Amino acid sequence: MTHFRMPAAMAAVTVAVLTAPVALAQDDHVMIESGAFEYAAGPGSLQKGAEYAVLYGDPASDGVFAMRLRLPDGFHIAPHHHTKPEIVTVISGTFRLGMGEEADTTETTALEPGSFFAFQPGMAHYAYAEGETVVQLNSTGPWTITYVRAEDDPRTQ
């Protein structure tokens, strides 16, 4: 097994790049060691308490992106859908995922670390975090989230 160790100076540059709202060109490469990036509060499309880190690309622009979401225990994402495919891997914690326009905690599947799901645009779903939960979302931008009920959208509260 080959291990890569990023020099401290390179790690600092990587952190600076990730915190800047700059999309990387497709021919650029990114290599990030675990823990070498920082989470920020947000995004604004999720209720307060969520944190995120963009690992690659820019979710607000055309093109591929990768982003991590860190959700506190008990965090709930109300029923919603997206205009682009959603491709998600559970990194830590338990991500309870349900399908449909009505959230029901008894009708979810517990996805543990290493679990994966991919949804086509327009598929209504919802989620709950058990324990602090980290998921990685990969897709193409511009990324949108549309809540089934407008009153669930934190951008309008």
PDB file of C-alpha atoms in Angstrom:
ATOM      1  CA  MET A   1       0.000   0.000   0.000  1.00  0.00           C
ATOM      2  CA  THR A   2       1.387   3.408  -0.961  1.00  0.00           C
ATOM      3  CA  HIS A   3       0.943   6.264   1.475  1.00  0.00           C
ATOM      4  CA  PHE A   4       1.108   9.895   0.464  1.00  0.00           C
ATOM      5  CA  ARG A   5       2.241  12.458   3.016  1.00  0.00           C
ATOM      6  CA  MET A   6       1.522  16.050   2.071  1.00  0.00           C
ATOM      7  CA  PRO A   7       4.194  18.545   3.199  1.00  0.00           C
ATOM      8  CA  ALA A   8       2.886  21.160   5.661  1.00  0.00           C
ATOM      9  CA  ALA A   9       3.367  23.986   3.152  1.00  0.00           C
ATOM     10  CA  MET A  10       1.349  22.105   0.527  1.00  0.00           C
ATOM     11  CA  ALA A  11      -1.386  21.382   3.091  1.00  0.00           C
ATOM     12  CA  ALA A  12      -1.612  25.097   3.900  1.00  0.00           C
ATOM     13  CA  VAL A  13      -1.942  25.928   0.199  1.00  0.00           C
ATOM     14  CA  THR A  14      -4.575  23.219  -0.204  1.00  0.00           C
ATOM     15  CA  VAL A  15      -6.591  24.625   2.695  1.00  0.00           C
ATOM     16  CA  ALA A  16      -6.337  28.120   1.204  1.00  0.00           C
ATOM     17  CA  VAL A  17      -7.551  26.849  -2.172  1.00  0.00           C
ATOM     18  CA  LEU A  18     -10.484  24.995  -0.617  1.00  0.00           C
ATOM     19  CA  THR A  19     -11.636  27.985   1.364  1.00  0.00           C
ATOM     20  CA  ALA A  20     -11.552  30.234  -1.692  1.00  0.00           C
ATOM     21  CA  PRO A  21     -14.642  30.186  -3.954  1.00  0.00           C
ATOM     22  CA  VAL A  22     -12.587  29.226  -6.990  1.00  0.00           C
ATOM     23  CA  ALA A  23     -13.533  26.325  -9.221  1.00  0.00           C
ATOM     24  CA  LEU A  24     -10.657  24.135 -10.346  1.00  0.00           C
ATOM     25  CA  ALA A  25     -10.110  23.436 -14.012  1.00  0.00           C
ATOM     26  CA  GLN A  26     -10.845  19.849 -14.973  1.00  0.00           C
ATOM     27  CA  ASP A  27      -7.201  19.168 -15.764  1.00  0.00           C
ATOM     28  CA  ASP A  28      -6.087  20.296 -12.285  1.00  0.00           C
ATOM     29  CA  HIS A  29      -5.670  17.641  -9.652  1.00  0.00           C
ATOM     30  CA  VAL A  30      -6.544  17.674  -5.975  1.00  0.00           C
ATOM     31  CA  MET A  31      -5.144  15.447  -3.263  1.00  0.00           C
ATOM     32  CA  ILE A  32      -6.275  16.037   0.307  1.00  0.00           C
ATOM     33  CA  GLU A  33      -5.319  14.047   3.360  1.00  0.00           C
ATOM     34  CA  SER A  34      -8.027  13.312   5.875  1.00  0.00           C
ATOM     35  CA  GLY A  35      -8.395  16.249   8.223  1.00  0.00           C
ATOM     36  CA  ALA A  36      -6.408  18.631   5.979  1.00  0.00           C
ATOM     37  CA  PHE A  37      -9.489  20.691   5.137  1.00  0.00           C
ATOM     38  CA  GLU A  38     -11.801  22.767   7.299  1.00  0.00           C
ATOM     39  CA  TYR A  39     -15.576  22.861   7.482  1.00  0.00           C
ATOM     40  CA  ALA A  40     -17.535  26.123   7.320  1.00  0.00           C
ATOM     41  CA  ALA A  41     -21.042  26.810   8.586  1.00  0.00           C
ATOM     42  CA  GLY A  42     -23.707  26.119   5.988  1.00  0.00           C
ATOM     43  CA  PRO A  43     -24.541  25.805   3.215  1.00  0.00           C
ATOM     44  CA  GLY A  44     -27.494  28.182   3.494  1.00  0.00           C
ATOM     45  CA  SER A  45     -29.804  25.647   1.851  1.00  0.00           C
ATOM     46  CA  LEU A  46     -29.609  23.468   4.997  1.00  0.00           C
ATOM     47  CA  GLN A  47     -30.834  24.241   8.498  1.00  0.00           C
ATOM     48  CA  LYS A  48     -28.424  25.805  10.990  1.00  0.00           C
ATOM     49  CA  GLY A  49     -25.968  23.297  12.429  1.00  0.00           C
ATOM     50  CA  ALA A  50     -24.816  21.800   9.132  1.00  0.00           C
ATOM     51  CA  GLU A  51     -21.230  22.378   8.020  1.00  0.00           C
ATOM     52  CA  TYR A  52     -19.611  21.835   4.644  1.00  0.00           C
ATOM     53  CA  ALA A  53     -16.289  21.729   2.834  1.00  0.00           C
ATOM     54  CA  VAL A  54     -15.960  21.899  -0.935  1.00  0.00           C
ATOM     55  CA  LEU A  55     -13.246  19.439  -1.956  1.00  0.00           C
ATOM     56  CA  TYR A  56     -13.308  19.986  -5.693  1.00  0.00           C
ATOM     57  CA  GLY A  57     -15.006  22.301  -8.169  1.00  0.00           C
ATOM     58  CA  ASP A  58     -17.719  24.818  -7.400  1.00  0.00           C
ATOM     59  CA  PRO A  59     -21.279  23.642  -6.632  1.00  0.00           C
ATOM     60  CA  ALA A  60     -22.657  27.014  -7.836  1.00  0.00           C
ATOM     61  CA  SER A  61     -21.090  26.719 -11.318  1.00  0.00           C
ATOM     62  CA  ASP A  62     -21.294  24.364 -14.270  1.00  0.00           C
ATOM     63  CA  GLY A  63     -19.104  21.311 -13.844  1.00  0.00           C
ATOM     64  CA  VAL A  64     -18.239  18.475 -11.510  1.00  0.00           C
ATOM     65  CA  PHE A  65     -17.863  19.075  -7.780  1.00  0.00           C
ATOM     66  CA  ALA A  66     -17.272  17.111  -4.577  1.00  0.00           C
ATOM     67  CA  MET A  67     -18.400  18.387  -1.193  1.00  0.00           C
ATOM     68  CA  ARG A  68     -18.543  16.994   2.338  1.00  0.00           C
ATOM     69  CA  LEU A  69     -21.397  17.739   4.714  1.00  0.00           C
ATOM     70  CA  ARG A  70     -20.954  17.341   8.464  1.00  0.00           C
ATOM     71  CA  LEU A  71     -24.275  17.074  10.276  1.00  0.00           C
ATOM     72  CA  PRO A  72     -24.820  17.058  14.048  1.00  0.00           C
ATOM     73  CA  ASP A  73     -26.686  14.257  15.813  1.00  0.00           C
ATOM     74  CA  GLY A  74     -30.426  14.555  15.171  1.00  0.00           C
ATOM     75  CA  PHE A  75     -30.039  16.817  12.128  1.00  0.00           C
ATOM     76  CA  HIS A  76     -32.977  16.544   9.736  1.00  0.00           C
ATOM     77  CA  ILE A  77     -33.121  17.387   6.034  1.00  0.00           C
ATOM     78  CA  ALA A  78     -36.787  17.853   5.098  1.00  0.00           C
ATOM     79  CA  PRO A  79     -38.237  16.238   1.950  1.00  0.00           C
ATOM     80  CA  HIS A  80     -36.653  17.757  -1.135  1.00  0.00           C
ATOM     81  CA  HIS A  81     -35.321  17.025  -4.613  1.00  0.00           C
ATOM     82  CA  HIS A  82     -32.516  18.209  -6.883  1.00  0.00           C
ATOM     83  CA  THR A  83     -32.222  19.186 -10.559  1.00  0.00           C
ATOM     84  CA  LYS A  84     -28.989  17.206 -10.996  1.00  0.00           C
ATOM     85  CA  PRO A  85     -28.070  13.633 -10.008  1.00  0.00           C
ATOM     86  CA  GLU A  86     -27.092  13.191  -6.351  1.00  0.00           C
ATOM     87  CA  ILE A  87     -24.252  10.752  -5.672  1.00  0.00           C
ATOM     88  CA  VAL A  88     -23.470  10.270  -1.979  1.00  0.00           C
ATOM     89  CA  THR A  89     -21.098   8.180   0.149  1.00  0.00           C
ATOM     90  CA  VAL A  90     -21.468   7.984   3.931  1.00  0.00           C
ATOM     91  CA  ILE A  91     -18.097   8.707   5.555  1.00  0.00           C
ATOM     92  CA  SER A  92     -19.035   8.491   9.260  1.00  0.00           C
ATOM     93  CA  GLY A  93     -22.071   8.298  11.510  1.00  0.00           C
ATOM     94  CA  THR A  94     -25.423   6.966  10.332  1.00  0.00           C
ATOM     95  CA  PHE A  95     -27.365   8.689   7.565  1.00  0.00           C
ATOM     96  CA  ARG A  96     -31.015   7.605   7.751  1.00  0.00           C
ATOM     97  CA  LEU A  97     -32.492   8.046   4.280  1.00  0.00           C
ATOM     98  CA  GLY A  98     -36.178   7.988   3.352  1.00  0.00           C
ATOM     99  CA  MET A  99     -38.023   8.309   0.072  1.00  0.00           C
ATOM    100  CA  GLY A 100     -41.033  10.455  -0.752  1.00  0.00           C
ATOM    101  CA  GLU A 101     -42.604  13.793   0.026  1.00  0.00           C
ATOM    102  CA  GLU A 102     -43.528  13.031   3.671  1.00  0.00           C
ATOM    103  CA  ALA A 103     -40.766  12.511   6.232  1.00  0.00           C
ATOM    104  CA  ASP A 104     -41.287   9.453   8.436  1.00  0.00           C
ATOM    105  CA  THR A 105     -38.456   8.337  10.747  1.00  0.00           C
ATOM    106  CA  THR A 106     -39.835   4.774  10.749  1.00  0.00           C
ATOM    107  CA  GLU A 107     -39.567   4.557   6.957  1.00  0.00           C
ATOM    108  CA  THR A 108     -35.834   5.173   6.532  1.00  0.00           C
ATOM    109  CA  THR A 109     -32.848   3.026   5.699  1.00  0.00           C
ATOM    110  CA  ALA A 110     -29.853   3.325   8.037  1.00  0.00           C
ATOM    111  CA  LEU A 111     -26.781   3.942   5.880  1.00  0.00           C
ATOM    112  CA  GLU A 112     -23.553   3.428   7.813  1.00  0.00           C
ATOM    113  CA  PRO A 113     -19.959   4.363   6.874  1.00  0.00           C
ATOM    114  CA  GLY A 114     -19.084   3.105   3.415  1.00  0.00           C
ATOM    115  CA  SER A 115     -22.722   3.087   2.255  1.00  0.00           C
ATOM    116  CA  PHE A 116     -23.559   4.707  -1.060  1.00  0.00           C
ATOM    117  CA  PHE A 117     -26.605   5.982  -2.921  1.00  0.00           C
ATOM    118  CA  ALA A 118     -27.263   7.711  -6.228  1.00  0.00           C
ATOM    119  CA  PHE A 119     -30.531   9.441  -7.140  1.00  0.00           C
ATOM    120  CA  GLN A 120     -31.711  10.828 -10.434  1.00  0.00           C
ATOM    121  CA  PRO A 121     -32.964  14.432 -10.614  1.00  0.00           C
ATOM    122  CA  GLY A 122     -36.456  15.021  -9.256  1.00  0.00           C
ATOM    123  CA  MET A 123     -36.501  12.101  -6.777  1.00  0.00           C
ATOM    124  CA  ALA A 124     -38.041  13.304  -3.489  1.00  0.00           C
ATOM    125  CA  HIS A 125     -36.204  12.167  -0.358  1.00  0.00           C
ATOM    126  CA  TYR A 126     -35.315  13.198   3.206  1.00  0.00           C
ATOM    127  CA  ALA A 127     -32.682  12.313   5.787  1.00  0.00           C
ATOM    128  CA  TYR A 128     -31.800  12.221   9.484  1.00  0.00           C
ATOM    129  CA  ALA A 129     -28.350  12.038  11.077  1.00  0.00           C
ATOM    130  CA  GLU A 130     -27.702   9.613  13.933  1.00  0.00           C
ATOM    131  CA  GLY A 131     -24.574  10.712  15.747  1.00  0.00           C
ATOM    132  CA  GLU A 132     -22.346  13.253  14.061  1.00  0.00           C
ATOM    133  CA  THR A 133     -22.565  12.222  10.423  1.00  0.00           C
ATOM    134  CA  VAL A 134     -20.346  13.075   7.463  1.00  0.00           C
ATOM    135  CA  VAL A 135     -21.415  12.408   3.878  1.00  0.00           C
ATOM    136  CA  GLN A 136     -19.660  13.180   0.630  1.00  0.00           C
ATOM    137  CA  LEU A 137     -21.823  14.547  -2.156  1.00  0.00           C
ATOM    138  CA  ASN A 138     -20.626  14.395  -5.762  1.00  0.00           C
ATOM    139  CA  SER A 139     -22.545  15.866  -8.661  1.00  0.00           C
ATOM    140  CA  THR A 140     -22.514  18.559 -11.296  1.00  0.00           C
ATOM    141  CA  GLY A 141     -23.382  22.176 -10.769  1.00  0.00           C
ATOM    142  CA  PRO A 142     -25.053  24.390 -10.537  1.00  0.00           C
ATOM    143  CA  TRP A 143     -26.365  22.491  -7.501  1.00  0.00           C
ATOM    144  CA  THR A 144     -29.920  23.163  -6.378  1.00  0.00           C
ATOM    145  CA  ILE A 145     -32.165  21.880  -3.620  1.00  0.00           C
ATOM    146  CA  THR A 146     -35.924  22.376  -3.765  1.00  0.00           C
ATOM    147  CA  TYR A 147     -37.921  21.588  -0.631  1.00  0.00           C
ATOM    148  CA  VAL A 148     -41.313  19.937  -1.086  1.00  0.00           C
ATOM    149  CA  ARG A 149     -42.809  22.444   1.382  1.00  0.00           C
ATOM    150  CA  ALA A 150     -41.576  26.032   1.028  1.00  0.00           C
ATOM    151  CA  GLU A 151     -41.744  26.514   4.818  1.00  0.00           C
ATOM    152  CA  ASP A 152     -38.982  23.875   5.227  1.00  0.00           C
ATOM    153  CA  ASP A 153     -36.508  25.939   3.174  1.00  0.00           C
ATOM    154  CA  PRO A 154     -34.074  27.716   5.531  1.00  0.00           C
ATOM    155  CA  ARG A 155     -33.344  30.332   2.845  1.00  0.00           C
ATOM    156  CA  THR A 156     -36.883  31.702   3.315  1.00  0.00           C
ATOM    157  CA  GLN A 157     -36.938  31.654   7.130  1.00  0.00           C
TER     158      GLN A 157
END
